[in-house]
mmCIF file of C-alpha atoms and ligand atoms in Angstrom:
data_model
loop_
_atom_site.group_PDB
_atom_site.id
_atom_site.type_symbol
_atom_site.label_atom_id
_atom_site.label_comp_id
_atom_site.label_asym_id
_atom_site.label_seq_id
_atom_site.Cartn_x
_atom_site.Cartn_y
_atom_site.Cartn_z
ATOM 1 C CA MET A 214 126.924 112.513 127.888
ATOM 2 C CA LYS A 215 123.199 112.925 128.269
ATOM 3 C CA ARG A 216 122.574 110.741 125.244
ATOM 4 C CA ARG A 217 124.610 107.941 126.731
ATOM 5 C CA GLN A 218 122.893 108.231 130.066
ATOM 6 C CA PHE A 219 119.488 108.131 128.460
ATOM 7 C CA LEU A 220 120.192 104.889 126.696
ATOM 8 C CA GLY A 221 122.370 103.370 129.330
ATOM 9 C CA THR A 222 120.536 103.840 132.592
ATOM 10 C CA ALA A 223 117.519 102.085 133.981
ATOM 11 C CA GLY A 224 115.367 105.030 132.978
ATOM 12 C CA ALA A 225 112.883 105.250 130.158
ATOM 13 C CA GLY A 226 115.503 104.524 127.534
ATOM 14 C CA ALA A 227 116.538 101.247 129.068
ATOM 15 C CA LEU A 228 112.916 100.248 129.422
ATOM 16 C CA LEU A 229 112.075 101.121 125.863
ATOM 17 C CA THR A 230 115.102 99.725 124.113
ATOM 18 C CA GLY A 231 115.548 96.821 126.463
ATOM 19 C CA GLY A 232 118.840 98.040 127.827
ATOM 20 C CA VAL A 233 122.104 99.686 127.044
ATOM 21 C CA LEU A 234 123.496 100.200 123.611
ATOM 22 C CA SER A 235 126.299 97.823 124.266
ATOM 23 C CA GLY A 236 129.330 97.507 122.069
ATOM 24 C CA CYS A 237 128.887 100.882 120.499
ATOM 25 C CA GLY A 238 132.245 102.395 121.347
ATOM 26 C CA GLN A 239 133.027 105.335 123.509
ATOM 27 C CA GLU A 240 130.791 108.145 122.442
ATOM 28 C CA SER A 241 132.001 111.534 123.433
ATOM 29 C CA SER A 242 129.665 114.355 124.169
ATOM 30 C CA LYS A 243 128.294 115.871 120.984
ATOM 31 C CA GLY A 244 129.671 119.199 122.173
ATOM 32 C CA GLY A 245 126.504 120.625 123.622
ATOM 33 C CA GLY A 246 123.851 122.456 121.709
ATOM 34 C CA GLN A 247 121.111 119.952 122.449
ATOM 35 C CA ALA A 248 120.316 121.453 125.822
ATOM 36 C CA THR A 249 119.431 124.766 124.270
ATOM 37 C CA ALA A 250 117.855 123.276 121.163
ATOM 38 C CA SER A 251 114.519 122.295 122.620
ATOM 39 C CA GLN A 252 112.638 124.416 120.095
ATOM 40 C CA GLN A 253 114.739 123.280 117.184
ATOM 41 C CA THR A 254 112.817 121.518 114.418
ATOM 42 C CA PHE A 255 114.201 118.368 112.799
ATOM 43 C CA ASN A 256 113.129 117.066 109.409
ATOM 44 C CA TRP A 257 113.869 113.385 108.865
ATOM 45 C CA LYS A 258 113.354 110.958 106.034
ATOM 46 C CA MET A 259 112.111 107.410 106.653
ATOM 47 C CA VAL A 260 112.709 104.917 103.854
ATOM 48 C CA THR A 261 110.733 101.677 103.880
ATOM 49 C CA THR A 262 110.736 98.233 102.268
ATOM 50 C CA TRP A 263 107.007 98.472 101.715
ATOM 51 C CA GLN A 264 104.875 99.847 98.949
ATOM 52 C CA LYS A 265 103.587 103.207 100.105
ATOM 53 C CA ASN A 266 100.510 102.736 102.333
ATOM 54 C CA PHE A 267 100.706 98.927 102.055
ATOM 55 C CA PRO A 268 98.161 97.578 104.592
ATOM 56 C CA GLY A 269 99.756 96.850 107.956
ATOM 57 C CA LEU A 270 103.407 97.322 107.041
ATOM 58 C CA GLY A 271 103.277 100.593 105.104
ATOM 59 C CA THR A 272 100.496 102.003 107.249
ATOM 60 C CA GLY A 273 102.509 100.988 110.337
ATOM 61 C CA ALA A 274 105.433 103.090 109.099
ATOM 62 C CA ASN A 275 103.012 105.973 108.491
ATOM 63 C CA LEU A 276 101.691 105.637 112.046
ATOM 64 C CA LEU A 277 105.223 105.772 113.450
ATOM 65 C CA ALA A 278 105.902 109.042 111.639
ATOM 66 C CA GLN A 279 102.511 110.436 112.625
ATOM 67 C CA LEU A 280 102.983 109.605 116.327
ATOM 68 C CA VAL A 281 106.445 111.173 116.446
ATOM 69 C CA GLY A 282 105.101 114.312 114.759
ATOM 70 C CA GLU A 283 102.177 114.587 117.163
ATOM 71 C CA MET A 284 104.068 113.778 120.356
ATOM 72 C CA SER A 285 106.855 116.197 119.485
ATOM 73 C CA GLY A 286 104.416 118.985 118.653
ATOM 74 C CA GLY A 287 105.885 119.149 115.175
ATOM 75 C CA ARG A 288 109.519 119.419 116.306
ATOM 76 C CA LEU A 289 110.468 116.142 114.655
ATOM 77 C CA ASN A 290 108.856 115.705 111.248
ATOM 78 C CA ILE A 291 109.358 112.399 109.477
ATOM 79 C CA LYS A 292 108.571 112.065 105.793
ATOM 80 C CA VAL A 293 107.821 108.464 104.827
ATOM 81 C CA TYR A 294 109.045 107.078 101.504
ATOM 82 C CA GLY A 295 107.592 103.879 100.015
ATOM 83 C CA ALA A 296 109.756 101.312 98.247
ATOM 84 C CA ASN A 297 111.660 102.847 95.313
ATOM 85 C CA GLU A 298 110.526 106.390 96.070
ATOM 86 C CA LEU A 299 113.921 107.379 97.421
ATOM 87 C CA VAL A 300 115.908 104.132 97.319
ATOM 88 C CA PRO A 301 115.123 100.536 96.272
ATOM 89 C CA PRO A 302 113.615 98.408 99.074
ATOM 90 C CA LEU A 303 116.744 96.346 99.653
ATOM 91 C CA GLU A 304 119.048 99.375 99.835
ATOM 92 C CA ILE A 305 117.476 100.757 102.972
ATOM 93 C CA PHE A 306 120.213 99.458 105.234
ATOM 94 C CA ASP A 307 122.874 101.345 103.247
ATOM 95 C CA ALA A 308 120.695 104.450 102.935
ATOM 96 C CA VAL A 309 120.301 104.744 106.714
ATOM 97 C CA THR A 310 123.933 103.838 107.422
ATOM 98 C CA SER A 311 125.127 106.561 105.059
ATOM 99 C CA GLY A 312 122.610 109.101 106.360
ATOM 100 C CA THR A 313 120.758 109.454 103.033
ATOM 101 C CA ALA A 314 117.760 108.810 105.308
ATOM 102 C CA GLU A 315 117.802 109.134 109.099
ATOM 103 C CA MET A 316 115.433 106.224 109.582
ATOM 104 C CA GLY A 317 114.162 103.055 107.902
ATOM 105 C CA HIS A 318 111.157 100.788 108.472
ATOM 106 C CA THR A 319 111.767 97.234 107.315
ATOM 107 C CA SER A 320 112.565 93.775 108.728
ATOM 108 C CA ALA A 321 115.983 92.446 109.719
ATOM 109 C CA TYR A 322 115.931 89.275 107.582
ATOM 110 C CA TYR A 323 116.333 91.396 104.471
ATOM 111 C CA TRP A 324 119.967 92.009 105.528
ATOM 112 C CA LYS A 325 120.939 88.341 105.639
ATOM 113 C CA GLY A 326 123.361 88.897 102.742
ATOM 114 C CA LYS A 327 125.346 91.385 104.866
ATOM 115 C CA ILE A 328 124.602 90.061 108.349
ATOM 116 C CA PRO A 329 123.166 86.522 108.396
ATOM 117 C CA THR A 330 122.673 86.803 112.179
ATOM 118 C CA ALA A 331 120.207 89.653 111.639
ATOM 119 C CA GLN A 332 117.594 87.017 110.785
ATOM 120 C CA PHE A 333 117.212 86.159 114.475
ATOM 121 C CA PHE A 334 115.785 89.639 115.046
ATOM 122 C CA SER A 335 113.148 89.164 112.356
ATOM 123 C CA THR A 336 111.937 85.569 112.487
ATOM 124 C CA VAL A 337 113.293 82.064 112.098
ATOM 125 C CA PRO A 338 111.472 78.853 111.077
ATOM 126 C CA PHE A 339 109.868 77.139 114.068
ATOM 127 C CA GLY A 340 111.143 80.004 116.218
ATOM 128 C CA MET A 341 109.397 82.311 118.630
ATOM 129 C CA THR A 342 105.941 83.888 118.310
ATOM 130 C CA ALA A 343 105.314 87.639 118.484
ATOM 131 C CA GLN A 344 104.624 87.484 122.213
ATOM 132 C CA GLU A 345 107.790 85.481 122.803
ATOM 133 C CA MET A 346 109.912 87.703 120.545
ATOM 134 C CA ASN A 347 108.830 90.794 122.455
ATOM 135 C CA ALA A 348 109.664 89.063 125.728
ATOM 136 C CA TRP A 349 113.141 88.139 124.456
ATOM 137 C CA LEU A 350 113.811 91.558 122.944
ATOM 138 C CA TYR A 351 112.577 93.679 125.855
ATOM 139 C CA TYR A 352 113.388 91.485 128.856
ATOM 140 C CA GLY A 353 115.554 88.580 127.682
ATOM 141 C CA GLY A 354 118.665 90.316 126.351
ATOM 142 C CA GLY A 355 117.614 90.237 122.690
ATOM 143 C CA MET A 356 117.513 94.016 122.210
ATOM 144 C CA GLU A 357 121.061 94.479 123.554
ATOM 145 C CA LEU A 358 122.374 91.811 121.172
ATOM 146 C CA TRP A 359 120.530 93.387 118.244
ATOM 147 C CA GLN A 360 122.117 96.753 119.072
ATOM 148 C CA GLU A 361 125.527 95.116 119.293
ATOM 149 C CA VAL A 362 125.055 93.458 115.889
ATOM 150 C CA TYR A 363 124.093 96.770 114.240
ATOM 151 C CA ALA A 364 126.572 99.020 116.097
ATOM 152 C CA PRO A 365 129.466 98.580 113.609
ATOM 153 C CA HIS A 366 127.117 99.886 110.900
ATOM 154 C CA GLY A 367 126.254 103.096 112.754
ATOM 155 C CA LEU A 368 122.661 101.971 113.229
ATOM 156 C CA ILE A 369 120.328 101.726 116.209
ATOM 157 C CA PRO A 370 117.651 99.033 115.685
ATOM 158 C CA VAL A 371 114.267 99.164 117.442
ATOM 159 C CA ALA A 372 111.362 96.698 117.241
ATOM 160 C CA ALA A 373 108.485 98.439 115.449
ATOM 161 C CA GLY A 374 105.772 96.008 114.449
ATOM 162 C CA ASN A 375 104.896 92.338 114.162
ATOM 163 C CA SER A 376 102.762 90.341 111.729
ATOM 164 C CA GLY A 377 101.974 87.554 114.187
ATOM 165 C CA VAL A 378 102.006 83.961 112.901
ATOM 166 C CA GLN A 379 101.829 84.024 109.115
ATOM 167 C CA MET A 380 100.062 81.513 106.873
ATOM 168 C CA GLY A 381 101.864 78.554 105.284
ATOM 169 C CA GLY A 382 100.866 79.794 101.858
ATOM 170 C CA TRP A 383 98.871 79.178 98.702
ATOM 171 C CA PHE A 384 99.376 75.922 96.826
ATOM 172 C CA ASN A 385 98.207 74.491 93.535
ATOM 173 C CA ARG A 386 99.336 71.068 94.655
ATOM 174 C CA GLU A 387 98.036 69.072 97.597
ATOM 175 C CA ILE A 388 100.641 68.499 100.274
ATOM 176 C CA ASN A 389 99.827 65.118 101.779
ATOM 177 C CA SER A 390 103.343 63.869 102.426
ATOM 178 C CA VAL A 391 106.979 64.984 102.427
ATOM 179 C CA GLU A 392 107.213 63.547 98.901
ATOM 180 C CA ASP A 393 104.797 66.222 97.672
ATOM 181 C CA LEU A 394 107.421 68.885 98.473
ATOM 182 C CA ARG A 395 109.777 67.356 95.920
ATOM 183 C CA GLY A 396 110.181 69.648 92.932
ATOM 184 C CA LEU A 397 107.667 72.124 94.377
ATOM 185 C CA LYS A 398 108.453 75.580 93.000
ATOM 186 C CA MET A 399 107.522 77.963 95.759
ATOM 187 C CA ARG A 400 108.084 81.629 96.359
ATOM 188 C CA ILE A 401 109.457 81.588 99.892
ATOM 189 C CA PRO A 402 112.282 83.867 101.017
ATOM 190 C CA GLY A 403 115.021 83.515 103.608
ATOM 191 C CA LEU A 404 115.672 80.590 105.903
ATOM 192 C CA GLY A 405 112.290 79.051 105.050
ATOM 193 C CA GLY A 406 113.427 78.853 101.429
ATOM 194 C CA GLU A 407 116.625 77.061 102.425
ATOM 195 C CA VAL A 408 114.612 74.609 104.516
ATOM 196 C CA LEU A 409 112.297 73.912 101.560
ATOM 197 C CA ARG A 410 115.320 73.372 99.310
ATOM 198 C CA ARG A 411 116.756 70.756 101.669
ATOM 199 C CA ALA A 412 113.333 69.088 101.771
ATOM 200 C CA GLY A 413 113.481 68.662 97.982
ATOM 201 C CA GLY A 414 111.613 71.778 96.893
ATOM 202 C CA ILE A 415 112.719 74.660 94.696
ATOM 203 C CA PRO A 416 112.547 78.010 96.509
ATOM 204 C CA VAL A 417 112.026 80.962 94.198
ATOM 205 C CA GLY A 418 112.835 84.541 95.177
ATOM 206 C CA MET A 419 110.625 87.278 93.797
ATOM 207 C CA PRO A 420 109.182 90.553 95.050
ATOM 208 C CA GLY A 421 105.581 90.624 96.227
ATOM 209 C CA THR A 422 104.522 92.506 93.120
ATOM 210 C CA GLU A 423 105.193 89.474 90.867
ATOM 211 C CA ILE A 424 103.535 86.781 92.957
ATOM 212 C CA PHE A 425 100.024 86.897 91.507
ATOM 213 C CA THR A 426 100.996 86.657 87.845
ATOM 214 C CA SER A 427 103.682 84.021 88.505
ATOM 215 C CA LEU A 428 101.211 81.780 90.293
ATOM 216 C CA GLN A 429 98.585 82.395 87.624
ATOM 217 C CA ALA A 430 101.010 81.531 84.818
ATOM 218 C CA GLY A 431 102.264 78.417 86.602
ATOM 219 C CA VAL A 432 105.809 79.780 86.901
ATOM 220 C CA ILE A 433 105.519 78.775 90.555
ATOM 221 C CA ASP A 434 103.355 76.049 92.161
ATOM 222 C CA ALA A 435 102.985 77.805 95.481
ATOM 223 C CA THR A 436 103.713 80.997 97.353
ATOM 224 C CA GLU A 437 103.719 82.302 100.856
ATOM 225 C CA TRP A 438 102.859 85.927 101.478
ATOM 226 C CA VAL A 439 101.687 87.089 104.891
ATOM 227 C CA GLY A 440 98.236 86.138 106.193
ATOM 228 C CA PRO A 441 94.543 86.421 105.271
ATOM 229 C CA TRP A 442 94.419 90.248 105.398
ATOM 230 C CA ASN A 443 97.330 90.870 103.022
ATOM 231 C CA ASP A 444 96.699 87.731 100.962
ATOM 232 C CA LEU A 445 93.069 88.674 100.309
ATOM 233 C CA ALA A 446 94.222 92.125 99.189
ATOM 234 C CA LYS A 447 96.482 90.406 96.636
ATOM 235 C CA ALA A 448 93.562 88.169 95.566
ATOM 236 C CA LEU A 449 95.783 85.075 95.806
ATOM 237 C CA HIS A 450 92.654 82.929 96.249
ATOM 238 C CA LYS A 451 91.943 83.531 92.551
ATOM 239 C CA VAL A 452 95.127 81.780 91.440
ATOM 240 C CA ALA A 453 95.619 78.974 93.975
ATOM 241 C CA LYS A 454 93.531 76.013 95.141
ATOM 242 C CA TYR A 455 94.672 75.365 98.702
ATOM 243 C CA TYR A 456 95.504 77.665 101.595
ATOM 244 C CA TYR A 457 97.811 75.878 104.029
ATOM 245 C CA TYR A 458 98.628 76.619 107.662
ATOM 246 C CA PRO A 459 100.533 77.215 109.854
ATOM 247 C CA GLY A 460 103.290 79.576 108.705
ATOM 248 C CA TRP A 461 106.107 77.472 110.184
ATOM 249 C CA HIS A 462 108.672 79.634 108.374
ATOM 250 C CA GLU A 463 107.470 82.983 109.832
ATOM 251 C CA PRO A 464 105.949 82.409 113.265
ATOM 252 C CA GLY A 465 105.984 86.062 114.360
ATOM 253 C CA THR A 466 107.935 88.403 112.144
ATOM 254 C CA THR A 467 109.319 91.478 113.888
ATOM 255 C CA MET A 468 109.503 94.686 111.856
ATOM 256 C CA GLU A 469 112.390 96.982 112.613
ATOM 257 C CA CYS A 470 112.900 100.690 112.750
ATOM 258 C CA MET A 471 116.568 101.377 112.075
ATOM 259 C CA ILE A 472 117.915 104.774 113.031
ATOM 260 C CA ASN A 473 121.122 106.475 111.938
ATOM 261 C CA ARG A 474 123.104 106.690 115.148
ATOM 262 C CA THR A 475 124.585 110.129 114.504
ATOM 263 C CA ALA A 476 121.173 111.566 113.681
ATOM 264 C CA PHE A 477 119.680 110.025 116.821
ATOM 265 C CA GLU A 478 122.408 111.467 119.014
ATOM 266 C CA THR A 479 121.774 114.916 117.591
ATOM 267 C CA LEU A 480 118.225 114.861 119.002
ATOM 268 C CA PRO A 481 117.466 116.310 122.435
ATOM 269 C CA ASP A 482 116.553 113.761 125.108
ATOM 270 C CA ASP A 483 112.804 114.247 124.894
ATOM 271 C CA LEU A 484 112.751 113.662 121.135
ATOM 272 C CA GLN A 485 114.876 110.523 121.563
ATOM 273 C CA SER A 486 112.353 109.284 124.093
ATOM 274 C CA ILE A 487 109.470 110.123 121.747
ATOM 275 C CA VAL A 488 111.050 108.128 118.901
ATOM 276 C CA MET A 489 111.532 105.081 121.151
ATOM 277 C CA THR A 490 108.034 105.363 122.614
ATOM 278 C CA ALA A 491 106.464 105.663 119.159
ATOM 279 C CA CYS A 492 108.322 102.523 118.018
ATOM 280 C CA LYS A 493 106.996 100.619 120.998
ATOM 281 C CA ALA A 494 103.466 101.850 120.343
ATOM 282 C CA VAL A 495 103.672 100.766 116.698
ATOM 283 C CA ASN A 496 105.136 97.407 117.734
ATOM 284 C CA ILE A 497 101.996 96.717 119.771
ATOM 285 C CA ASP A 498 99.544 98.382 117.407
ATOM 286 C CA MET A 499 100.630 96.481 114.314
ATOM 287 C CA LEU A 500 100.200 93.078 115.957
ATOM 288 C CA ALA A 501 96.738 94.062 117.179
ATOM 289 C CA GLU A 502 95.755 95.263 113.715
ATOM 290 C CA PHE A 503 97.074 92.121 111.991
ATOM 291 C CA THR A 504 95.205 89.930 114.492
ATOM 292 C CA ALA A 505 91.921 91.787 114.062
ATOM 293 C CA ARG A 506 92.059 92.077 110.278
ATOM 294 C CA ASN A 507 93.399 88.546 109.634
ATOM 295 C CA ASN A 508 90.524 87.196 111.626
ATOM 296 C CA LYS A 509 88.002 89.137 109.551
ATOM 297 C CA ALA A 510 89.701 88.402 106.207
ATOM 298 C CA LEU A 511 89.784 84.672 106.968
ATOM 299 C CA GLN A 512 85.999 84.742 107.322
ATOM 300 C CA THR A 513 85.737 86.477 103.949
ATOM 301 C CA LEU A 514 88.073 83.976 102.261
ATOM 302 C CA VAL A 515 86.209 80.983 103.652
ATOM 303 C CA ASN A 516 82.613 82.213 103.491
ATOM 304 C CA GLU A 517 82.626 84.364 100.359
ATOM 305 C CA HIS A 518 85.390 82.798 98.278
ATOM 306 C CA ASN A 519 85.063 79.180 99.471
ATOM 307 C CA VAL A 520 88.779 78.868 100.021
ATOM 308 C CA ASP A 521 89.994 75.356 100.889
ATOM 309 C CA VAL A 522 91.936 75.929 104.129
ATOM 310 C CA ARG A 523 94.140 72.989 105.094
ATOM 311 C CA GLU A 524 96.629 72.105 107.779
ATOM 312 C CA PHE A 525 100.034 70.748 106.753
ATOM 313 C CA PRO A 526 100.174 67.035 107.692
ATOM 314 C CA LYS A 527 102.175 66.326 110.850
ATOM 315 C CA PRO A 528 104.914 64.271 109.093
ATOM 316 C CA VAL A 529 105.539 67.242 106.756
ATOM 317 C CA LEU A 530 105.852 69.677 109.668
ATOM 318 C CA ASP A 531 108.066 67.212 111.566
ATOM 319 C CA LYS A 532 110.418 66.982 108.590
ATOM 320 C CA LEU A 533 110.515 70.753 108.086
ATOM 321 C CA ARG A 534 111.167 71.264 111.807
ATOM 322 C CA ALA A 535 114.096 68.833 111.795
ATOM 323 C CA ILE A 536 115.674 70.573 108.807
ATOM 324 C CA SER A 537 115.014 74.025 110.319
ATOM 325 C CA THR A 538 116.901 73.100 113.472
ATOM 326 C CA GLU A 539 119.973 72.336 111.337
ATOM 327 C CA VAL A 540 119.671 75.438 109.164
ATOM 328 C CA VAL A 541 119.236 77.809 112.135
ATOM 329 C CA ALA A 542 122.105 76.202 114.078
ATOM 330 C CA GLU A 543 124.419 76.775 111.106
ATOM 331 C CA LEU A 544 123.959 80.534 111.588
ATOM 332 C CA ALA A 545 125.731 80.211 114.934
ATOM 333 C CA GLY A 546 128.932 78.999 113.302
ATOM 334 C CA GLN A 547 129.858 82.256 111.574
ATOM 335 C CA ASP A 548 131.515 84.165 114.383
ATOM 336 C CA GLU A 549 131.569 84.731 118.117
ATOM 337 C CA LEU A 550 128.722 87.267 118.141
ATOM 338 C CA SER A 551 126.487 85.024 115.999
ATOM 339 C CA ALA A 552 127.139 82.186 118.423
ATOM 340 C CA ARG A 553 126.052 84.386 121.330
ATOM 341 C CA VAL A 554 122.901 85.512 119.516
ATOM 342 C CA TYR A 555 122.002 81.915 118.657
ATOM 343 C CA GLU A 556 122.677 80.808 122.226
ATOM 344 C CA SER A 557 120.543 83.593 123.701
ATOM 345 C CA TYR A 558 117.680 83.057 121.238
ATOM 346 C CA SER A 559 117.603 79.255 121.585
ATOM 347 C CA GLN A 560 117.889 79.276 125.358
ATOM 348 C CA PHE A 561 115.101 81.814 125.665
ATOM 349 C CA GLN A 562 112.897 79.847 123.286
ATOM 350 C CA GLN A 563 113.467 76.624 125.204
ATOM 351 C CA GLN A 564 112.528 78.276 128.479
ATOM 352 C CA VAL A 565 109.536 80.179 127.168
ATOM 353 C CA VAL A 566 108.189 77.020 125.522
ATOM 354 C CA ALA A 567 108.234 75.327 128.926
ATOM 355 C CA TRP A 568 106.232 78.224 130.335
ATOM 356 C CA HIS A 569 103.888 78.516 127.359
ATOM 357 C CA ASP A 570 103.230 74.758 127.416
ATOM 358 C CA ILE A 571 101.426 75.225 130.702
ATOM 359 C CA SER A 572 100.008 78.689 129.954
ATOM 360 C CA GLU A 573 99.182 79.746 126.360
ATOM 361 C CA ARG A 574 99.146 76.273 124.792
ATOM 362 C CA ALA A 575 97.355 74.605 127.713
ATOM 363 C CA TYR A 576 94.751 77.344 127.764
ATOM 364 C CA LEU A 577 94.131 77.313 123.978
ATOM 365 C CA ASN A 578 93.727 73.536 124.146
ATOM 366 C CA VAL A 579 91.036 73.703 126.797
ATOM 367 C CA ARG A 580 89.260 76.821 125.608
ATOM 368 C CA GLY A 581 87.757 75.074 122.619
HETATM 369 CA CA1 CA B 1861 105.915 86.023 104.545
#
């Protein structure tokens, strides 16, 4: 009962997760034990989609584990596994559902094959920025919908990181018009890839580890990755001529911490609160780190490596936006829950754009 109250009341749990764990069935009391288990030690595994210690994403997962360990005084120890150390990167969802690992650090768009609607909780082309995503998730009903979407899989999702606006990518072909997208072989995953396909391009799926050599060998003409910090680390400037912005396809990608529901309910209340608080801390920290390091890496790319940074022409972005609207709306047609997620996301975006037009955008325009 205590678990349910924690997550369902207006207390810390509701604040941290954005609200109740709706649609998760009638949980009975776990039969006690937790109340007297305050000194019990828990050892959890966290599987991740990222290479171990990968800057930003992997180190963000490490920070989450470290914070939980420190705040719990060592009562909840989380061992972090990089991609393929315990399970392959795209089997994390199943590993946490089955309890092979109690926790995963990843991003929701990787589960589009199982749950296409999950993509709304990661990022969608021409969708919301990091600031707007956090507003929707924490205070706009997004978190409750995310929990409802994952509930049938025995998972509790929590926002745990954000890359901010990504870059459009590295190109070995100038993009001056929509025509230049025709036949363009580009590594670009997810909905962005589908949008490129409908614009005449050829989206190619490949893990991050193969990007450099594929671009070098001309197997692909272009690739997106993340932003200056991660792209510089991959040395993509050595194998591509032009660095385009903005990252219309990933305007503020939310990372997720997924938690096995049974494992979470076994924790005493204070440890549950610590896990949620650590996720929120990492959610904020990762965005700050990406912003600071992207800024610095961009200077390095431009000043030391003479990278040709270019903006996509407006007609190209207009075309991609029009196609994106169609592609994203199609996600709503799958089932009743998807329709509600789409409705909530789109309505929130519409409203927050009206506000940000006269706040963030207006300010950035006049700041110079
Ligand atoms: Ca990306």
